[in-house]
CSV table of C-alpha atoms and ligand atoms in Angstrom, one decimal:
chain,number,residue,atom,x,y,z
W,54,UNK,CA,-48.3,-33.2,-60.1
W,55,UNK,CA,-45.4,-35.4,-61.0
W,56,UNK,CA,-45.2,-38.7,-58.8
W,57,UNK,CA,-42.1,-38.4,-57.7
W,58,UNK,CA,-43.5,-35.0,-56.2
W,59,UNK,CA,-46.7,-36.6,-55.2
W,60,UNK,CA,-44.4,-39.7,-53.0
W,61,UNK,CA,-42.5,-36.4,-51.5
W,62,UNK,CA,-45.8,-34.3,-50.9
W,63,UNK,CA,-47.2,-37.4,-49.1
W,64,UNK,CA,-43.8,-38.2,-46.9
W,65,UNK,CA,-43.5,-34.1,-45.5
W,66,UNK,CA,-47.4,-34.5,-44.5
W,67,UNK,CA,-46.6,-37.8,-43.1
W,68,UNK,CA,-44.2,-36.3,-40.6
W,69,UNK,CA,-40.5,-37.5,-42.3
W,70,UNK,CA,-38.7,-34.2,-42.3
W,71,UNK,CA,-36.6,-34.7,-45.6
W,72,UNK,CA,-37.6,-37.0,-48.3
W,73,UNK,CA,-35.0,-37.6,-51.5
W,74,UNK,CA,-34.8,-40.4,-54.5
W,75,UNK,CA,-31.9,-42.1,-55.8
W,76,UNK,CA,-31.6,-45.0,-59.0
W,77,UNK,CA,-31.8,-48.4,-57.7
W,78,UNK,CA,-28.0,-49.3,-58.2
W,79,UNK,CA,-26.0,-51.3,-56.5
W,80,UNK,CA,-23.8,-50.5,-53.9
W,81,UNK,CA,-19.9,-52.2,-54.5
W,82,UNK,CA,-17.9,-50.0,-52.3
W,83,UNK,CA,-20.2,-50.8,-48.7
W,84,UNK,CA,-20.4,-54.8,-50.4
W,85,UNK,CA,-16.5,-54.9,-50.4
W,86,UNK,CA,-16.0,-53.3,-47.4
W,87,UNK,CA,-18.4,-55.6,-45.5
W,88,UNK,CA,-15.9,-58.2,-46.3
W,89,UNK,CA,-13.3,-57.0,-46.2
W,90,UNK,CA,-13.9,-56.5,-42.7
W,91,UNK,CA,-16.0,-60.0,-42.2
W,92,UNK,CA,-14.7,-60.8,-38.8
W,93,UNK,CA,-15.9,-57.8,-37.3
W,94,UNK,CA,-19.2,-57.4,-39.2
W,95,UNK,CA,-20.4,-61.5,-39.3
W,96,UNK,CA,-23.0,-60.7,-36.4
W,97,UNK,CA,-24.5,-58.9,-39.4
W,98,UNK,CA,-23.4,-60.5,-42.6
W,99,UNK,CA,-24.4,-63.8,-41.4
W,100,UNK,CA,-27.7,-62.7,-39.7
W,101,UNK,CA,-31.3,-63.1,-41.3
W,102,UNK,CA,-31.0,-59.3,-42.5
W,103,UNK,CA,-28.7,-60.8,-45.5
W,104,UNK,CA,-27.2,-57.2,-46.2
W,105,UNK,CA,-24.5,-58.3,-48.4
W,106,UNK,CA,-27.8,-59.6,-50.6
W,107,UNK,CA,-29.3,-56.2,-49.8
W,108,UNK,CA,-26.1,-54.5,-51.7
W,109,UNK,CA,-27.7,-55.9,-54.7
W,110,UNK,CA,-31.2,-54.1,-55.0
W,111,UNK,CA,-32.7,-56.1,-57.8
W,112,UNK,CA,-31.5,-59.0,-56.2
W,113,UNK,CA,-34.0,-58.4,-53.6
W,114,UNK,CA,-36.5,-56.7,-55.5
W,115,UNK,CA,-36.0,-57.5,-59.6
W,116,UNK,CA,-38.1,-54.6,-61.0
W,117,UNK,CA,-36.8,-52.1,-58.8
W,118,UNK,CA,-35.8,-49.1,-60.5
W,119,UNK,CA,-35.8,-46.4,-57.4
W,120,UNK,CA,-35.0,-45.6,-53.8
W,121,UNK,CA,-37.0,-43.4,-51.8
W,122,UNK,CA,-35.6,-41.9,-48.6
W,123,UNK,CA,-37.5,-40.8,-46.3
W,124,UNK,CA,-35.4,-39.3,-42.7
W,125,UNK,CA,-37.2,-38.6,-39.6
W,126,UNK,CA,-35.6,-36.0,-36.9
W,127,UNK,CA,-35.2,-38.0,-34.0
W,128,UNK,CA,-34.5,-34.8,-32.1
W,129,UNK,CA,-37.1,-32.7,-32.6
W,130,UNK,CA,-38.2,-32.6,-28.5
W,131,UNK,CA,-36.3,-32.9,-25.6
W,132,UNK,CA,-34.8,-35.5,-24.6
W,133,UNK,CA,-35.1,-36.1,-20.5
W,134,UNK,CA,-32.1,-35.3,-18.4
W,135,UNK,CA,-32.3,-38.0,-16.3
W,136,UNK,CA,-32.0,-40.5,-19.8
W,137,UNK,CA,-28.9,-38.8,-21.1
W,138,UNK,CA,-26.0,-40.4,-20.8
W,139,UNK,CA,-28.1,-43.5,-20.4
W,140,UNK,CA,-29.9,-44.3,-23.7
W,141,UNK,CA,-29.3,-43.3,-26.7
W,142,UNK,CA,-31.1,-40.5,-28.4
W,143,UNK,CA,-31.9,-42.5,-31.3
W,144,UNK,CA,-33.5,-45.0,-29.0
W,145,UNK,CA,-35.1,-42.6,-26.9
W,146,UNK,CA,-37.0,-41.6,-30.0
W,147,UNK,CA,-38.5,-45.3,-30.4
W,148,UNK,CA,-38.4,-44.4,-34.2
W,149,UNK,CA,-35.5,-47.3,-34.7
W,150,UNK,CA,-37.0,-50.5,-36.0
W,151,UNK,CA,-40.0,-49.3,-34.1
W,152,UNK,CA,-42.9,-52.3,-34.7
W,153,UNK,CA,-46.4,-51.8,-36.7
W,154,UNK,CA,-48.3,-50.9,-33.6
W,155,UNK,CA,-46.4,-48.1,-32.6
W,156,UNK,CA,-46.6,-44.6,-34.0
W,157,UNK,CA,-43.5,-44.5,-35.8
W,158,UNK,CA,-43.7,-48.2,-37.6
W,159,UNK,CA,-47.5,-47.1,-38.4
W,160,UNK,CA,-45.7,-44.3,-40.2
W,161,UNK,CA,-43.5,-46.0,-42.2
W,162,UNK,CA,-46.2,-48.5,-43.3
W,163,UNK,CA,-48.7,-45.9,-44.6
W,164,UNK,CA,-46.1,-44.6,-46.4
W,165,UNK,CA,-45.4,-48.4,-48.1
W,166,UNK,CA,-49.2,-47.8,-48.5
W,167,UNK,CA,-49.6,-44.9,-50.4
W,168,UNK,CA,-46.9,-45.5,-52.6
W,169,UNK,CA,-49.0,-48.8,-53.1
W,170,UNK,CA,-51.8,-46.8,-53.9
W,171,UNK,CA,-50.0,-45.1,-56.4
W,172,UNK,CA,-49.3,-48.0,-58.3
W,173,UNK,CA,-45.9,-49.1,-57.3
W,174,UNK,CA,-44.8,-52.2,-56.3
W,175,UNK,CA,-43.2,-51.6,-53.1
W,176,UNK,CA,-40.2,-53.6,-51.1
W,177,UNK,CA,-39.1,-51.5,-47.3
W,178,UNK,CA,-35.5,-52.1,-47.9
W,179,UNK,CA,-34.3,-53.5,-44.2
W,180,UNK,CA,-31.0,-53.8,-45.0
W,181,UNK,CA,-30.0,-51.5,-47.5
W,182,UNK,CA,-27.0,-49.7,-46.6
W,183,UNK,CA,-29.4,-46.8,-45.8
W,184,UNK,CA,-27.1,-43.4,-44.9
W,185,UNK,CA,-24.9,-44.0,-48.3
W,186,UNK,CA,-29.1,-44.2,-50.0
W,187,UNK,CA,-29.5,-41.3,-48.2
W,188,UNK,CA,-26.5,-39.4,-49.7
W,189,UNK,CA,-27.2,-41.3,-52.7
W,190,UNK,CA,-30.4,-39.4,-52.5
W,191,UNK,CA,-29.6,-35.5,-51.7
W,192,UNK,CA,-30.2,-35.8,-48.3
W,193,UNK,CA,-27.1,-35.8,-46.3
W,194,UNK,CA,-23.4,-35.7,-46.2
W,195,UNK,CA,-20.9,-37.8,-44.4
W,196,UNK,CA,-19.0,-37.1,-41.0
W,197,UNK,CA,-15.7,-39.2,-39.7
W,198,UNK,CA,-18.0,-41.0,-37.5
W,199,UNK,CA,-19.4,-43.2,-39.9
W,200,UNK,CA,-23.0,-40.9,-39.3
W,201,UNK,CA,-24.9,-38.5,-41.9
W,202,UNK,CA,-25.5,-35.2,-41.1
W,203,UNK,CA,-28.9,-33.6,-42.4
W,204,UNK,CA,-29.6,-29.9,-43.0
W,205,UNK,CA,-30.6,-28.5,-39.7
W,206,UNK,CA,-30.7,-31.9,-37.6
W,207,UNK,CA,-27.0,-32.8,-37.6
W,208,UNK,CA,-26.6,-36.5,-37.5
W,209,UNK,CA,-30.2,-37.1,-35.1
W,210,UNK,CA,-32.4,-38.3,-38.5
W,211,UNK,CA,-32.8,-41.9,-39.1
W,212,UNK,CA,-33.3,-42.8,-42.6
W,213,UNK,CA,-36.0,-45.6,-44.2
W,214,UNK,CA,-35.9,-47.0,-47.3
W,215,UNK,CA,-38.6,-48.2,-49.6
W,216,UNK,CA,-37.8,-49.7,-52.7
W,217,UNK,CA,-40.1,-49.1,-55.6
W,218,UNK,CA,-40.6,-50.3,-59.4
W,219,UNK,CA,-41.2,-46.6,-61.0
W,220,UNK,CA,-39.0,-44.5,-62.4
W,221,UNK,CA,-38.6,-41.5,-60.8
W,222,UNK,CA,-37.0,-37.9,-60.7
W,223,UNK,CA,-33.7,-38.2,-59.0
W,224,UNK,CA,-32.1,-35.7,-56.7
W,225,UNK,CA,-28.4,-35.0,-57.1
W,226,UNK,CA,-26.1,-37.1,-54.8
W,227,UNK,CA,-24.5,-35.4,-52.1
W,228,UNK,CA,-22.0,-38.3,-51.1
W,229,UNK,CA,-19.0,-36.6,-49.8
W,230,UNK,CA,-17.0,-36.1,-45.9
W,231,UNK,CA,-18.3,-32.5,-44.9
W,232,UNK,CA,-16.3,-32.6,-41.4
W,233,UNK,CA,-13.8,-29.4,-40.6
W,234,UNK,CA,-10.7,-31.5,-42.7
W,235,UNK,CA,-8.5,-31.2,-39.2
W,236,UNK,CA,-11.2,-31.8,-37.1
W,237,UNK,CA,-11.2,-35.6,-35.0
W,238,UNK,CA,-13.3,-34.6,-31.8
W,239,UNK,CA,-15.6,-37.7,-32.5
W,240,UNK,CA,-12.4,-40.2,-32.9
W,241,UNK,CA,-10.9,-38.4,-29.4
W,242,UNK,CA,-13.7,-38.5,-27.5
W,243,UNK,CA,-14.8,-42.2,-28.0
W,244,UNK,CA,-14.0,-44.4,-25.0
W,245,UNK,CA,-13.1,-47.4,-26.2
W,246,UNK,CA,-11.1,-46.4,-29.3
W,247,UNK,CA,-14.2,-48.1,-31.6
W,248,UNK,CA,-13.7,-45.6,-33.7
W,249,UNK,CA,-10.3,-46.1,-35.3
W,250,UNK,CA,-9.7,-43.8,-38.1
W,251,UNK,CA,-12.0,-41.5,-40.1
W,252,UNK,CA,-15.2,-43.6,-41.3
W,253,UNK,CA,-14.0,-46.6,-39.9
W,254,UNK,CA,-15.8,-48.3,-36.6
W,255,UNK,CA,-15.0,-51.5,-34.9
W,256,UNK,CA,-19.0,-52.5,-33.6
W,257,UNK,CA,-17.0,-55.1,-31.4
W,258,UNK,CA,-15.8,-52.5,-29.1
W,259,UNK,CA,-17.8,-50.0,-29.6
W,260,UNK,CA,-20.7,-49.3,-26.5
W,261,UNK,CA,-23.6,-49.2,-28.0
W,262,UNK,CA,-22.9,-52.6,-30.3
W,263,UNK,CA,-22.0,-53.9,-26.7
W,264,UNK,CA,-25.1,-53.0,-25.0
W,265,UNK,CA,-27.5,-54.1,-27.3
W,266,UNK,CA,-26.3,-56.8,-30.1
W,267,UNK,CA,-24.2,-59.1,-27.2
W,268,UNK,CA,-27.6,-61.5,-28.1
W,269,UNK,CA,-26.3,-65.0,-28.1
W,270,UNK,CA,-27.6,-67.2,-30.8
W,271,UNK,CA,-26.3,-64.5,-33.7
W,272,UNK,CA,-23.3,-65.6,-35.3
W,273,UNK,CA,-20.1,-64.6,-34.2
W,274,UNK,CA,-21.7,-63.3,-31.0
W,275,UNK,CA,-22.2,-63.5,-27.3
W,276,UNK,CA,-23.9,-62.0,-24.1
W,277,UNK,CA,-20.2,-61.5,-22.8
W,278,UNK,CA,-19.0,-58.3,-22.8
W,279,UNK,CA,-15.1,-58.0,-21.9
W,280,UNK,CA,-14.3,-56.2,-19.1
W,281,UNK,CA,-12.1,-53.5,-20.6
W,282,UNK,CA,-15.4,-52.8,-22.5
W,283,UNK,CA,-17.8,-52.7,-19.4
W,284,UNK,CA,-15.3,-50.3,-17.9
W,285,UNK,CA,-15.6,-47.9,-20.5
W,286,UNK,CA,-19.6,-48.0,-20.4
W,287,UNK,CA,-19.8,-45.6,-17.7
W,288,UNK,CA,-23.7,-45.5,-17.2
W,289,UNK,CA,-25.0,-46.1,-21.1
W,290,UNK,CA,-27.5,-49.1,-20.9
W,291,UNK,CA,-28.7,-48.8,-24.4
W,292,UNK,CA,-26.6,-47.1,-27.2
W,293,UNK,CA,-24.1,-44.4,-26.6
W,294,UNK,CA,-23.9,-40.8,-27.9
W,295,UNK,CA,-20.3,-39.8,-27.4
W,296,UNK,CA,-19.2,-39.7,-31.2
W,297,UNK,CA,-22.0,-37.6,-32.0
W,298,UNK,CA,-22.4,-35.0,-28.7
W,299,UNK,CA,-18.8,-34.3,-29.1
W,300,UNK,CA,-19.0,-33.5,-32.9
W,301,UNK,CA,-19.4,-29.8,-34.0
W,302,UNK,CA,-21.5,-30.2,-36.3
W,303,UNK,CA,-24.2,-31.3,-33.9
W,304,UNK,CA,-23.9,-28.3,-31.4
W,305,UNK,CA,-26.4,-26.0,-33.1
W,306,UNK,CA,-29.0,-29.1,-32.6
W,307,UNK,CA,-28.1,-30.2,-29.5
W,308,UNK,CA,-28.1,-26.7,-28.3
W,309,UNK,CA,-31.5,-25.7,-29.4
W,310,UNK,CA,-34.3,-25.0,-26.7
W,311,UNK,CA,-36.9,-28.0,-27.5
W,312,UNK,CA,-40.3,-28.6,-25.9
W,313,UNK,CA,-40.5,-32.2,-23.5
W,314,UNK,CA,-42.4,-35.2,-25.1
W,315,UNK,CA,-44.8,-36.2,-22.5
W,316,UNK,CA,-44.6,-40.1,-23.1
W,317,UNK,CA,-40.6,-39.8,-22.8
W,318,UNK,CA,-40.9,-37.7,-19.6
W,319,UNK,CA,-43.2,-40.5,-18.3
W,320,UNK,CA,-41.1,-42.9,-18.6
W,321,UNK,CA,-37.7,-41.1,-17.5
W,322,UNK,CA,-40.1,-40.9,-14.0
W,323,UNK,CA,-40.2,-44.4,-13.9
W,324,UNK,CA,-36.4,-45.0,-14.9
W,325,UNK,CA,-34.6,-46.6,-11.8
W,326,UNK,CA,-31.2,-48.1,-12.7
W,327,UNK,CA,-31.6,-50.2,-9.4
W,328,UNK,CA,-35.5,-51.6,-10.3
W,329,UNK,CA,-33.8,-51.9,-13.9
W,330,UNK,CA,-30.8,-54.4,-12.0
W,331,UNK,CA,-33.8,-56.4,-10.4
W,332,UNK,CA,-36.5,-55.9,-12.8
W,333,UNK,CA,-39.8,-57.6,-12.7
W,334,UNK,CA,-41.5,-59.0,-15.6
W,335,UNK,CA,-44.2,-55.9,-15.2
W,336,UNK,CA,-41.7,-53.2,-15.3
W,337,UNK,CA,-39.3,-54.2,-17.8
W,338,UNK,CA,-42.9,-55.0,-20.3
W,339,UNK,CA,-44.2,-51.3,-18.9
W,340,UNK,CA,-41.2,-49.0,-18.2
W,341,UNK,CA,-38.2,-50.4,-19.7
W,342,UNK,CA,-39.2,-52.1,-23.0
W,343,UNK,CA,-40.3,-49.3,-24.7
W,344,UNK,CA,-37.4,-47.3,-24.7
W,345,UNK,CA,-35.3,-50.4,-25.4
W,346,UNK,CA,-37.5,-52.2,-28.0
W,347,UNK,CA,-35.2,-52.3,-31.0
W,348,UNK,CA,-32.2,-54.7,-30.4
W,349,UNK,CA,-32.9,-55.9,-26.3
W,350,UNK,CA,-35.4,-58.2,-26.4
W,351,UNK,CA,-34.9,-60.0,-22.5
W,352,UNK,CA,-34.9,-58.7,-19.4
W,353,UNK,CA,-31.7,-60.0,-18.9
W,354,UNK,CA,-29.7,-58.5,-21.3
W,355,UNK,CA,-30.9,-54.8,-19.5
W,356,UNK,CA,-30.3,-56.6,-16.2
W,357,UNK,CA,-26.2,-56.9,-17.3
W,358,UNK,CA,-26.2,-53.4,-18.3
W,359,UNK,CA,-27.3,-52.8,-15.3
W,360,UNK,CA,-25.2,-54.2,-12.8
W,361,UNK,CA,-22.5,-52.5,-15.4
W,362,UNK,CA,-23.9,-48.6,-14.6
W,363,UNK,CA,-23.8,-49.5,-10.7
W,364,UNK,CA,-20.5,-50.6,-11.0
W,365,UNK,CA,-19.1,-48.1,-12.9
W,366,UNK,CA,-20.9,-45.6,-10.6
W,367,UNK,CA,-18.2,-47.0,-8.0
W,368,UNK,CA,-20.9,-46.4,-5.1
W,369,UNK,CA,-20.9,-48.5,-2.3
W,370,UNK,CA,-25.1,-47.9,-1.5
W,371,UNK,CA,-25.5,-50.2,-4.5
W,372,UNK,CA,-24.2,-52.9,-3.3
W,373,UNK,CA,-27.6,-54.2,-1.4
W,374,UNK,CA,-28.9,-53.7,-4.6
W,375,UNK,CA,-26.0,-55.8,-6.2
W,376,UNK,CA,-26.2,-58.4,-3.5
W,377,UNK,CA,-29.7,-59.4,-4.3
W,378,UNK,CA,-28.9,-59.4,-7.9
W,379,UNK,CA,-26.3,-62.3,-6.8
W,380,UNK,CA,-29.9,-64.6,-6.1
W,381,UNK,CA,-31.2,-63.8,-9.9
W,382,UNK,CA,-32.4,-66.9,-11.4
W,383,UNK,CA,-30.5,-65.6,-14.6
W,384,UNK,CA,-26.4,-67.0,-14.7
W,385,UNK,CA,-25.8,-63.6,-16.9
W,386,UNK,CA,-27.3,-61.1,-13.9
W,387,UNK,CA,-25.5,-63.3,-11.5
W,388,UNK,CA,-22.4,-63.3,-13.4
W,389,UNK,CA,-21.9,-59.4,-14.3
W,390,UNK,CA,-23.6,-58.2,-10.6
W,391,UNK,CA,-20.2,-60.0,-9.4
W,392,UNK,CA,-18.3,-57.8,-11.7
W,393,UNK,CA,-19.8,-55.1,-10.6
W,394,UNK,CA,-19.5,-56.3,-6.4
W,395,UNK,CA,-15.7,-56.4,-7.4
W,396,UNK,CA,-15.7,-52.8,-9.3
W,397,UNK,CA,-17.0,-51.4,-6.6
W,398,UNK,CA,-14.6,-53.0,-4.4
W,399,UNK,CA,-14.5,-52.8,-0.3
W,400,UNK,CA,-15.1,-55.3,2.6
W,401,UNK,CA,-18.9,-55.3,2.5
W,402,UNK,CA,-18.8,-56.4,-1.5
W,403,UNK,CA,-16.0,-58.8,-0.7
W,404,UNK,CA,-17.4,-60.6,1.7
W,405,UNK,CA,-21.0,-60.9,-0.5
W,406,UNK,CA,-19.0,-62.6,-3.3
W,407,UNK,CA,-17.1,-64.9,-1.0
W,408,UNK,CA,-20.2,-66.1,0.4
W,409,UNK,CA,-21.7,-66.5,-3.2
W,410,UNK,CA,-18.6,-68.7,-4.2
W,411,UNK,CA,-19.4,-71.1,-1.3
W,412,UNK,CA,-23.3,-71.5,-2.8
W,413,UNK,CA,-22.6,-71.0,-6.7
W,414,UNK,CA,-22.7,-74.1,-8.8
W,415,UNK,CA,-22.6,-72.5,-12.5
W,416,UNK,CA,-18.9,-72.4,-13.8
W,417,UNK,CA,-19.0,-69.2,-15.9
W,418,UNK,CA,-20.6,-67.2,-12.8
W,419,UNK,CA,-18.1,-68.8,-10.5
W,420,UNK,CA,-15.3,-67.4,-12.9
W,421,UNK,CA,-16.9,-63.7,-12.9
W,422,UNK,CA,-16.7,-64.2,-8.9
W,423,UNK,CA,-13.5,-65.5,-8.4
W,424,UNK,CA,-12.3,-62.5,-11.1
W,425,UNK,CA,-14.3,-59.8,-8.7
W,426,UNK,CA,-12.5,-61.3,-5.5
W,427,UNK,CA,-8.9,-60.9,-7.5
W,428,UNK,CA,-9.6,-57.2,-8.5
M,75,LIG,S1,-21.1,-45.0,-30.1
M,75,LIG,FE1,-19.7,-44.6,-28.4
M,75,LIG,S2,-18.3,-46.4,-28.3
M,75,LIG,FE2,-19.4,-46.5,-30.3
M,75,LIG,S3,-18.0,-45.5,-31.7
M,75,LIG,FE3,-19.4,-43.8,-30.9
M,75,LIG,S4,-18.3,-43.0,-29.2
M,75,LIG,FE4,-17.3,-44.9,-29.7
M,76,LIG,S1,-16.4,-34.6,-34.6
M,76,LIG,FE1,-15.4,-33.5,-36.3
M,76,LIG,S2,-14.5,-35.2,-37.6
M,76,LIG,FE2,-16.1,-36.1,-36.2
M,76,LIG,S3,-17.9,-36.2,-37.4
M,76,LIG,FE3,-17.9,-34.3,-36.2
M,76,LIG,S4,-17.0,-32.7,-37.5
M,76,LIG,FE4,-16.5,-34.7,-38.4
């Protein structure tokens, strides 16, 4: 057996439904794009991830001389009801950046392992641009939406990367846009217009870059989220689907009858969007963080997306809820419960923020108030 169909062999057993390879060249086209459109991509240019550097392979691994791609199906069980059209799939399937100690990060080490074993010198490539390796590799085609598509998965697979120093077989590229040519469901359907023309997304407006990489303390970027944003989150807290449940292409998948993942329904028990507003310590660590590991890394951050649901959910039995959020030690719950107090709208929220005005003392929260109180 070949190595290139031993690393392949090893991958399927492994649990990665498609496995491809691909030279180790670089990739010009994603580089000059990335800065061509700096101002909206410097969260991620500028970051630790270094991906321009990462357009480069030998610049990050000098004797590389082959990709291997492995993509797992994120959407091989159900996903809960009560989490769609809350999370995203993708994050439901804790496969994204998942750590070492969980089963999906074990996986993609013991695959850096046995290609160790095999005597490769090995590099997981973090910040390759990883759907063009993919395409690079055989594995998928392009849709308008800036997604792959797989064979039989539609555009749930998450690709890894490994860089590795042995030549290998190569599959034949599939790099092409395999969308219906007058098709543009996915560019309709989004709310907030992030996607603004075939293959081209603007992560500042859209949702899921919203809910989970407002981090302060990254470059170019902040906790605040504008309200024409918030407005279009409806009740996503993490992610957002939209581009991809609208597409055709994902129908057959997201059609198919699938068993339930018992740790998923688990946790979609213990999913409460009000807890979530007010969380404790214990159940953001026990029911919230492991659905929401990848990119929200404080409480707080889930406690803003939040308040954002219930306010979007325009229901006045939130606003208890809401109120109590409005004594949160944390400015940023304080701030974006008041948005939602004002969304929500009516005498009973109104006279909760006036009588949070008279008490609040931080300048940014007393802003988001006195904004509720004009709505
Ligand atoms: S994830 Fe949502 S907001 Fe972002 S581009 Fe897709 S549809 Fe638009
Ligand atoms: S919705 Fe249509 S245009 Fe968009 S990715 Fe799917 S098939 Fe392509």
């Amino acid at each position: 057996m070949s190595l290139t169909a031993d690393i392949k062999d090893f991958a399927l057993d492994s649990g990665y439904s498609l496995v491809g390879v691909a030279p180790a060249e670089n990739f010009p086209e994603y580089a000059a794009e990335l800065r061509k459109r700096n101002e909206m991509y410097r969260f991620y240019t500028e970051s630790p991830l270094r991906p321009l550097d990462w357009t480069e392979p030998k610049k990050m691994m000098p004797s590389a001389k082959s990709i291997v791609a492995v993509v797992f199906d994120v959407a091989k069980e159900a996903f809960p009801e009560k989490l769609i059209g809350k999370i995203g799939r993708i994050y439901m399937s804790r496969y994204y950046i998942a750590p070492r100690q969980r089963i999906n990060g074990a996986r993609r080490q013991l695959m850096k392992e046995f290609l160790e074993k095999s005597g490769c010198e090995v590099t997981i490539a973090r910040a390759i641009p990883e759907r063009l390796a993919a395409a690079r590799a055989g594995l998928a085609t392009y849709g308008k939406n800036t997604f792959v598509y797989f064979d039989g998965m539609g555009s749930f697979g998450l690709v890894t990367t490994f860089l590795v120093n042995a030549e290998l077989e190569y599959d034949t590229s599939t790099m092409k846009v395999d969308c219906p040519p007058k098709c543009t469901a996915c560019i309709d359907a989004c709310p907030t217009g992030a996607l603004y023309e075939p293959l081209r997304m603007d992560p500042r407006r859209c949702i899921a870059y919203n809910c989970f990489t407002t981090i302060d303390g990254n470059p170019g970027v902040t906790s605040y989220i504008p309200p024409a944003i918030r407005e279009k989150m409806g009740s996503w807290i993490h992610g957002c689907d939209v581009c991809q449940t609208s597409c055709p292409r994902n129908q057959p998948r997201l059609k198919m009858k699938l068993t339930p993942n018992a740790y998923l329904e688990k946790k979609a028990q213990e999913f409460d969007m009000v807890k979530m507003l007010n969380a404790t310590d214990e159940y953001y660590q026990v029911s919230l963080q492991p659905l929401t590991y990848n990119y929200i890394k404080e409480k707080k951050y889930l406690q803003r997306n939040a308040a954002i649901a219930l306010g979007n959910s325009l229901d006045s039995a939130y606003i208890p809820a809401l109120t109590t959020a409005m004594s949160d030690f944390e400015p940023l719950v304080r701030s974006y419960a008041a948005w939602a107090l004002g969304r929500i709208g009516g005498k009973s929220a109104k006279q909760v923020l006036e009588s949070c005005l008279k008490r609040e003392t931080v300048e940014s929260v007393r802003m988001e108030i006195e904004a509720a109180l004009r709505v």
